[in-house]
GROMACS .gro file of C-alpha atoms in nm:
model
  337
    1MET     CA    1  12.310   5.592  12.446
    2LYS     CA    2  12.502   5.903  12.542
    3ILE     CA    3  12.476   6.168  12.210
    4ALA     CA    4  12.888   6.371  12.216
    5PRO     CA    5  12.754   6.689  12.265
    6PHE     CA    6  12.928   6.815  11.984
    7ILE     CA    7  12.719   6.597  11.772
    8LEU     CA    8  12.415   6.739  11.955
    9SER     CA    9  12.577   7.131  11.940
   10SER     CA   10  12.592   7.071  11.607
   11VAL     CA   11  12.248   6.913  11.512
   12VAL     CA   12  12.072   7.194  11.720
   13LEU     CA   13  12.255   7.453  11.505
   14ALA     CA   14  12.158   7.304  11.205
   15MET     CA   15  11.822   7.362  11.230
   16SER     CA   16  11.866   7.661  11.356
   17VAL     CA   17  11.944   7.743  11.046
   18SER     CA   18  11.761   7.600  10.877
   19PRO     CA   19  11.535   7.743  10.585
   20VAL     CA   20  11.162   7.708  10.661
   21VAL     CA   21  11.023   7.502  10.378
   22MET     CA   22  10.740   7.678  10.210
   23ALA     CA   23  10.412   7.472  10.096
   24GLU     CA   24  10.422   7.461   9.741
   25TYR     CA   25  10.158   7.566   9.580
   26THR     CA   26   9.969   7.315   9.353
   27GLY     CA   27   9.603   7.495   9.275
   28PRO     CA   28   9.491   7.616   8.962
   29LYS     CA   29   9.694   7.877   8.761
   30ILE     CA   30   9.517   8.234   8.812
   31LYS     CA   31   9.529   8.564   8.638
   32MET     CA   32   9.442   8.919   8.787
   33LYS     CA   33   9.454   9.278   8.696
   34LEU     CA   34   9.554   9.529   8.902
   35ALA     CA   35   9.521   9.887   8.829
   36HIS     CA   36   9.671  10.179   9.058
   37THR     CA   37   9.799  10.554   8.935
   38ALA     CA   38  10.071  10.651   9.021
   39PRO     CA   39  10.333  10.719   8.771
   40PRO     CA   40  10.692  10.466   8.698
   41GLY     CA   41  10.937  10.525   8.944
   42ASN     CA   42  10.700  10.558   9.234
   43HIS     CA   43  10.745  10.416   9.527
   44ILE     CA   44  10.363  10.296   9.492
   45THR     CA   45  10.481  10.157   9.160
   46GLN     CA   46  10.788   9.962   9.285
   47ALA     CA   47  10.562   9.806   9.567
   48TYR     CA   48  10.301   9.702   9.366
   49GLU     CA   49  10.584   9.523   9.129
   50LYS     CA   50  10.735   9.377   9.397
   51PHE     CA   51  10.398   9.199   9.529
   52ALA     CA   52  10.319   9.067   9.175
   53ASP     CA   53  10.689   8.943   9.133
   54LEU     CA   54  10.635   8.767   9.488
   55VAL     CA   55  10.318   8.632   9.391
   56LYS     CA   56  10.459   8.500   9.084
   57GLU     CA   57  10.758   8.333   9.277
   58LYS     CA   58  10.556   8.194   9.574
   59SER     CA   59  10.293   8.040   9.363
   60ASP     CA   60  10.552   7.886   9.109
   61SER     CA   61  10.417   8.129   8.866
   62ARG     CA   62  10.092   8.020   8.869
   63ILE     CA   63   9.932   8.292   8.992
   64ARG     CA   64  10.015   8.534   8.793
   65VAL     CA   65   9.960   8.947   8.818
   66GLN     CA   66   9.921   9.214   8.529
   67VAL     CA   67  10.027   9.561   8.678
   68PHE     CA   68   9.897   9.860   8.522
   69PRO     CA   69  10.018  10.204   8.673
   70GLY     CA   70   9.974  10.522   8.563
   71ALA     CA   71   9.608  10.527   8.573
   72ILE     CA   72   9.603  10.333   8.234
   73LEU     CA   73   9.321  10.230   8.348
   74GLY     CA   74   9.116  10.527   8.499
   75SER     CA   75   9.184  10.749   8.804
   76ASP     CA   76   9.122  10.668   9.136
   77ARG     CA   77   8.719  10.627   9.168
   78VAL     CA   78   8.708  10.422   8.862
   79LEU     CA   79   8.972  10.169   8.954
   80ILE     CA   80   8.712  10.147   9.291
   81GLU     CA   81   8.423  10.111   9.080
   82GLY     CA   82   8.597   9.869   8.831
   83ALA     CA   83   8.665   9.624   9.147
   84GLN     CA   84   8.311   9.663   9.342
   85ARG     CA   85   8.141   9.554   8.954
   86GLY     CA   86   8.373   9.268   8.932
   87THR     CA   87   8.549   9.401   8.598
   88LEU     CA   88   8.873   9.475   8.723
   89GLU     CA   89   9.028   9.196   9.016
   90ILE     CA   90   9.224   9.479   9.182
   91GLY     CA   91   9.146   9.832   9.201
   92VAL     CA   92   9.388  10.053   9.401
   93SER     CA   93   9.266  10.422   9.528
   94SER     CA   94   9.437  10.648   9.800
   95THR     CA   95   9.270  10.710  10.130
   96PRO     CA   96   9.060  11.030  10.101
   97ASN     CA   97   8.932  10.865   9.695
   98LEU     CA   98   8.791  10.590   9.946
   99ALA     CA   99   8.657  10.807  10.199
  100GLY     CA  100   8.403  10.891   9.859
  101PHE     CA  101   8.332  10.455   9.882
  102SER     CA  102   8.288  10.475  10.313
  103ARG     CA  103   8.333  10.736  10.477
  104LEU     CA  104   8.527  10.542  10.764
  105PHE     CA  105   8.790  10.591  10.520
  106GLN     CA  106   8.834  10.971  10.632
  107VAL     CA  107   8.920  10.940  10.995
  108PHE     CA  108   9.286  10.935  10.830
  109ASP     CA  109   9.239  11.262  10.608
  110LEU     CA  110   9.155  11.433  10.938
  111PRO     CA  111   9.469  11.657  11.016
  112TYR     CA  112   9.739  11.534  11.209
  113ILE     CA  113   9.579  11.280  11.376
  114THR     CA  114   9.893  11.072  11.337
  115SER     CA  115  10.238  11.165  11.271
  116PRO     CA  116  10.560  11.027  11.142
  117GLU     CA  117  10.711  10.965  11.472
  118HIS     CA  118  10.450  10.714  11.550
  119GLN     CA  119  10.466  10.521  11.223
  120ASP     CA  120  10.593  10.152  11.334
  121LYS     CA  121  10.261  10.131  11.587
  122LEU     CA  122  10.025  10.249  11.282
  123TYR     CA  123  10.222   9.993  11.059
  124LYS     CA  124  10.125   9.734  11.333
  125SER     CA  125   9.784   9.776  11.420
  126LEU     CA  126   9.741   9.806  11.022
  127ASP     CA  127   9.864   9.470  10.943
  128LYS     CA  128   9.713   9.150  10.927
  129GLY     CA  129   9.553   9.021  11.274
  130GLY     CA  130   9.566   9.471  11.347
  131LEU     CA  131   9.292   9.582  11.524
  132LEU     CA  132   9.248   9.826  11.179
  133ASN     CA  133   9.298   9.574  10.967
  134THR     CA  134   9.039   9.399  11.106
  135TYR     CA  135   8.794   9.736  11.118
  136PHE     CA  136   8.829   9.821  10.794
  137GLU     CA  137   8.792   9.496  10.635
  138GLN     CA  138   8.521   9.474  10.771
  139ALA     CA  139   8.410   9.820  10.669
  140SER     CA  140   8.514   9.712  10.287
  141ASN     CA  141   8.339   9.388  10.250
  142GLU     CA  142   8.041   9.587  10.342
  143ILE     CA  143   8.098   9.758  10.008
  144GLY     CA  144   8.177   9.452   9.781
  145LEU     CA  145   8.595   9.517   9.886
  146GLN     CA  146   8.851   9.341   9.977
  147PRO     CA  147   9.134   9.504  10.157
  148ILE     CA  148   9.523   9.333  10.005
  149MET     CA  149   9.803   9.562  10.113
  150TYR     CA  150   9.798   9.941  10.236
  151ALA     CA  151  10.046  10.033  10.048
  152GLU     CA  152  10.211  10.354  10.155
  153TYR     CA  153  10.155  10.699  10.010
  154GLY     CA  154  10.313  10.949  10.211
  155TYR     CA  155  10.263  11.266  10.462
  156ARG     CA  156  10.163  11.496  10.248
  157ASN     CA  157  10.326  11.874  10.238
  158PHE     CA  158  10.206  12.251  10.112
  159VAL     CA  159  10.426  12.375   9.808
  160SER     CA  160  10.344  12.730   9.585
  161THR     CA  161  10.427  12.794   9.248
  162SER     CA  162  10.556  13.141   9.379
  163LYS     CA  163  10.458  13.280   9.675
  164PRO     CA  164  10.775  13.171   9.980
  165LEU     CA  165  10.599  12.932  10.246
  166THR     CA  166  10.785  13.002  10.633
  167GLY     CA  167  10.471  12.823  10.794
  168PRO     CA  168  10.114  12.772  10.821
  169ASP     CA  169  10.056  13.139  10.823
  170SER     CA  170  10.209  13.190  10.487
  171LEU     CA  171   9.958  12.986  10.325
  172SER     CA  172   9.647  13.263  10.325
  173GLY     CA  173   9.594  13.357  10.021
  174LEU     CA  174   9.641  13.063   9.801
  175LYS     CA  175   9.448  12.915   9.513
  176MET     CA  176   9.464  12.556   9.662
  177ARG     CA  177   9.427  12.213   9.514
  178THR     CA  178   9.268  11.933   9.671
  179THR     CA  179   9.140  11.604   9.570
  180ASP     CA  180   8.737  11.630   9.663
  181SER     CA  181   8.824  11.510  10.057
  182PRO     CA  182   8.564  11.798  10.221
  183VAL     CA  183   8.801  11.735  10.515
  184GLU     CA  184   9.062  11.868  10.244
  185VAL     CA  185   8.889  12.100  10.156
  186ALA     CA  186   8.813  12.241  10.536
  187VAL     CA  187   9.171  12.204  10.575
  188ALA     CA  188   9.260  12.481  10.299
  189LYS     CA  189   9.017  12.705  10.403
  190ALA     CA  190   9.121  12.710  10.812
  191LEU     CA  191   9.498  12.804  10.680
  192GLY     CA  192   9.332  13.106  10.454
  193ALA     CA  193   9.397  12.917  10.093
  194ASN     CA  194   9.145  12.932   9.841
  195PRO     CA  195   9.016  12.532   9.762
  196ALA     CA  196   9.027  12.391   9.406
  197PRO     CA  197   8.942  11.997   9.350
  198ILE     CA  198   9.074  11.924   9.047
  199ALA     CA  199   9.205  11.555   8.936
  200TRP     CA  200   9.497  11.434   8.978
  201GLY     CA  201   9.606  11.418   8.582
  202GLU     CA  202   9.491  11.795   8.555
  203VAL     CA  203   9.743  11.934   8.829
  204TYR     CA  204  10.050  12.010   8.627
  205THR     CA  205   9.859  12.182   8.362
  206ALA     CA  206   9.644  12.374   8.619
  207LEU     CA  207   9.982  12.516   8.805
  208GLN     CA  208  10.115  12.547   8.498
  209GLN     CA  209   9.865  12.795   8.362
  210GLY     CA  210   9.849  12.950   8.696
  211THR     CA  211   9.495  12.831   8.777
  212ILE     CA  212   9.630  12.731   9.094
  213ASP     CA  213   9.932  12.832   9.251
  214ALA     CA  214   9.968  12.545   9.533
  215GLU     CA  215   9.878  12.182   9.635
  216GLY     CA  216   9.926  11.939   9.925
  217ASN     CA  217  10.079  11.610   9.834
  218THR     CA  218  10.385  11.378   9.885
  219PHE     CA  219  10.720  11.517   9.777
  220PRO     CA  220  10.736  11.175   9.555
  221HIS     CA  221  10.414  11.195   9.387
  222MET     CA  222  10.425  11.579   9.295
  223PHE     CA  223  10.830  11.507   9.159
  224GLY     CA  224  10.722  11.207   8.979
  225ALA     CA  225  10.434  11.402   8.795
  226LYS     CA  226  10.678  11.659   8.714
  227HIS     CA  227  10.517  11.875   8.917
  228HIS     CA  228  10.832  12.023   9.070
  229GLU     CA  229  10.883  12.208   8.698
  230ASN     CA  230  10.623  12.495   8.808
  231LEU     CA  231  10.693  12.505   9.202
  232GLU     CA  232  10.952  12.683   9.336
  233TYR     CA  233  10.860  12.699   9.765
  234ALA     CA  234  10.764  12.392  10.035
  235VAL     CA  235  10.650  12.348  10.325
  236THR     CA  236  10.694  12.042  10.567
  237SER     CA  237  10.379  12.039  10.745
  238ALA     CA  238  10.321  11.682  10.719
  239HIS     CA  239   9.903  11.771  10.769
  240ASN     CA  240   9.776  11.427  10.719
  241TYR     CA  241   9.910  11.053  10.602
  242GLY     CA  242   9.755  10.864  10.302
  243MET     CA  243   9.777  10.503  10.202
  244GLN     CA  244   9.696  10.360   9.821
  245VAL     CA  245   9.540  10.091   9.967
  246ALA     CA  246   9.462   9.776   9.704
  247MET     CA  247   9.109   9.621   9.689
  248ALA     CA  248   8.987   9.349   9.544
  249ASN     CA  249   8.611   9.220   9.399
  250LYS     CA  250   8.501   9.063   9.765
  251LYS     CA  251   8.279   8.809   9.522
  252TRP     CA  252   8.605   8.688   9.352
  253TRP     CA  253   8.822   8.716   9.628
  254ASP     CA  254   8.637   8.489   9.761
  255SER     CA  255   8.617   8.193   9.465
  256LEU     CA  256   8.984   8.200   9.495
  257PRO     CA  257   9.120   7.852   9.671
  258VAL     CA  258   9.292   7.910  10.099
  259GLU     CA  259   9.607   7.815   9.970
  260ALA     CA  260   9.555   8.131   9.642
  261ARG     CA  261   9.451   8.367   9.938
  262GLU     CA  262   9.706   8.261  10.161
  263VAL     CA  263  10.033   8.342   9.884
  264ILE     CA  264   9.840   8.693   9.797
  265GLU     CA  265   9.833   8.781  10.142
  266GLU     CA  266  10.211   8.686  10.220
  267ALA     CA  267  10.339   8.852   9.907
  268ALA     CA  268  10.139   9.172  10.014
  269GLN     CA  269  10.282   9.159  10.340
  270GLU     CA  270  10.666   9.101  10.246
  271ALA     CA  271  10.578   9.393   9.952
  272VAL     CA  272  10.453   9.632  10.192
  273THR     CA  273  10.698   9.573  10.426
  274TYR     CA  274  11.005   9.604  10.121
  275GLN     CA  275  10.820   9.907  10.017
  276ARG     CA  276  10.749  10.065  10.436
  277THR     CA  277  11.160  10.001  10.464
  278GLU     CA  278  11.326  10.016  10.152
  279ALA     CA  279  11.116  10.216   9.839
  280TYR     CA  280  10.938  10.461  10.042
  281PRO     CA  281  11.296  10.618  10.256
  282ALA     CA  282  11.516  10.575   9.912
  283ASN     CA  283  11.211  10.772   9.685
  284GLU     CA  284  11.125  11.089   9.949
  285ASP     CA  285  11.524  11.102   9.950
  286LYS     CA  286  11.544  11.172   9.564
  287ALA     CA  287  11.281  11.366   9.569
  288ARG     CA  288  11.383  11.570   9.768
  289GLN     CA  289  11.693  11.618   9.662
  290GLY     CA  290  11.554  11.647   9.322
  291MET     CA  291  11.345  11.961   9.426
  292LEU     CA  292  11.626  12.122   9.613
  293GLU     CA  293  11.833  12.065   9.293
  294ALA     CA  294  11.577  12.214   9.046
  295GLY     CA  295  11.559  12.596   9.257
  296ILE     CA  296  11.285  12.488   9.497
  297THR     CA  297  11.345  12.593   9.847
  298ILE     CA  298  11.227  12.410  10.129
  299HIS     CA  299  11.134  12.527  10.459
  300GLN     CA  300  11.135  12.283  10.765
  301THR     CA  301  10.909  12.359  10.970
  302THR     CA  302  10.974  12.419  11.334
  303ALA     CA  303  10.793  12.275  11.680
  304GLU     CA  304  10.580  12.629  11.731
  305GLU     CA  305  10.520  12.639  11.310
  306ASN     CA  306  10.390  12.273  11.380
  307ALA     CA  307  10.216  12.326  11.683
  308ARG     CA  308  10.000  12.665  11.485
  309PHE     CA  309   9.970  12.414  11.200
  310ARG     CA  310   9.788  12.166  11.452
  311GLU     CA  311   9.600  12.519  11.600
  312LEU     CA  312   9.531  12.634  11.290
  313THR     CA  313   9.320  12.276  11.192
  314ARG     CA  314   9.180  12.152  11.541
  315PRO     CA  315   8.821  12.296  11.441
  316VAL     CA  316   8.847  12.106  11.113
  317PHE     CA  317   8.947  11.761  11.279
  318GLU     CA  318   8.711  11.847  11.560
  319GLU     CA  319   8.433  11.908  11.308
  320PHE     CA  320   8.446  11.551  11.099
  321ALA     CA  321   8.574  11.351  11.355
  322ALA     CA  322   8.225  11.430  11.512
  323ASN     CA  323   8.080  11.261  11.237
  324LEU     CA  324   8.315  10.912  11.262
  325PRO     CA  325   8.251  10.612  11.561
  326LYS     CA  326   8.480  10.699  11.797
  327ASP     CA  327   8.604  10.386  11.882
  328LEU     CA  328   8.769  10.440  11.517
  329ILE     CA  329   8.903  10.749  11.605
  330GLU     CA  330   9.015  10.639  11.944
  331MET     CA  331   9.210  10.313  11.744
  332VAL     CA  332   9.383  10.525  11.527
  333GLN     CA  333   9.454  10.777  11.848
  334ASP     CA  334   9.630  10.448  12.031
  335THR     CA  335   9.911  10.388  11.788
  336GLN     CA  336  10.031  10.744  11.805
  337GLN     CA  337  10.116  10.706  12.265
   0.00000   0.00000   0.00000
């Protein structure tokens, strides 16, 4: 029996446009807490809100994520310690602070080991199935954690309260806020600044009172915390890249039904893709524009200035890279080619 061509083509077309039907989650009801330190409206907050919505949607409301933003439950360190102990199902921390739990995360602190123009290759390696994803899953499991989502934090830029910033040499003499990351401290010193490790929640007051007169962070993070109210100058150094990684308690994660883990992982991938392509770019543009409207002068670095930043911080790179596994360094560098 012959099938009329137009009928056959209609069938093929219908098959090609029919939506893929997902398996319905019918497992037990699960509730979990996820806590992070980003403020309301920040792209990190948007990413984890999206994650919670997707988990609820994909599980037909049988799996619920309660999100605690704005450091309500504590600092990065407190949240990761809670995840390790199991008093918190999922804690979120920046990669510099995660280096305090596993020094392997310090690789992302290395100045200029990554650059914005190669982000897509970096994402591919960080996402499920990628080399960096597999590497950090094993490293995290060894300390009782399970990575769930590598949310975007972004590239850090330097800012100051009163001294014009026109390139790397203009940072000399500034009292620079850093995290506890020894790499960040060393970078500040290499650029002639005086590092002052201060907890994030104390930075606004420190800027206001003159305890510090500079910091290095992403525009959205500084703008969301209203640091721009105390700033006058910025320079687009993009000196290192950070993420806000969601870490689950490993024993709790392993106790979940396979179907539940699949729902959570799928939601995490969709949420981080949304953040990278929509939330982060919009938040970055809004923060930059808001800082300009607040009267902050943003100096866009030239190719020569970028080269000078790299030259000055190269000794820091080499010092700390020497204490990290060579294969990890190469894995990250491979994403930059």
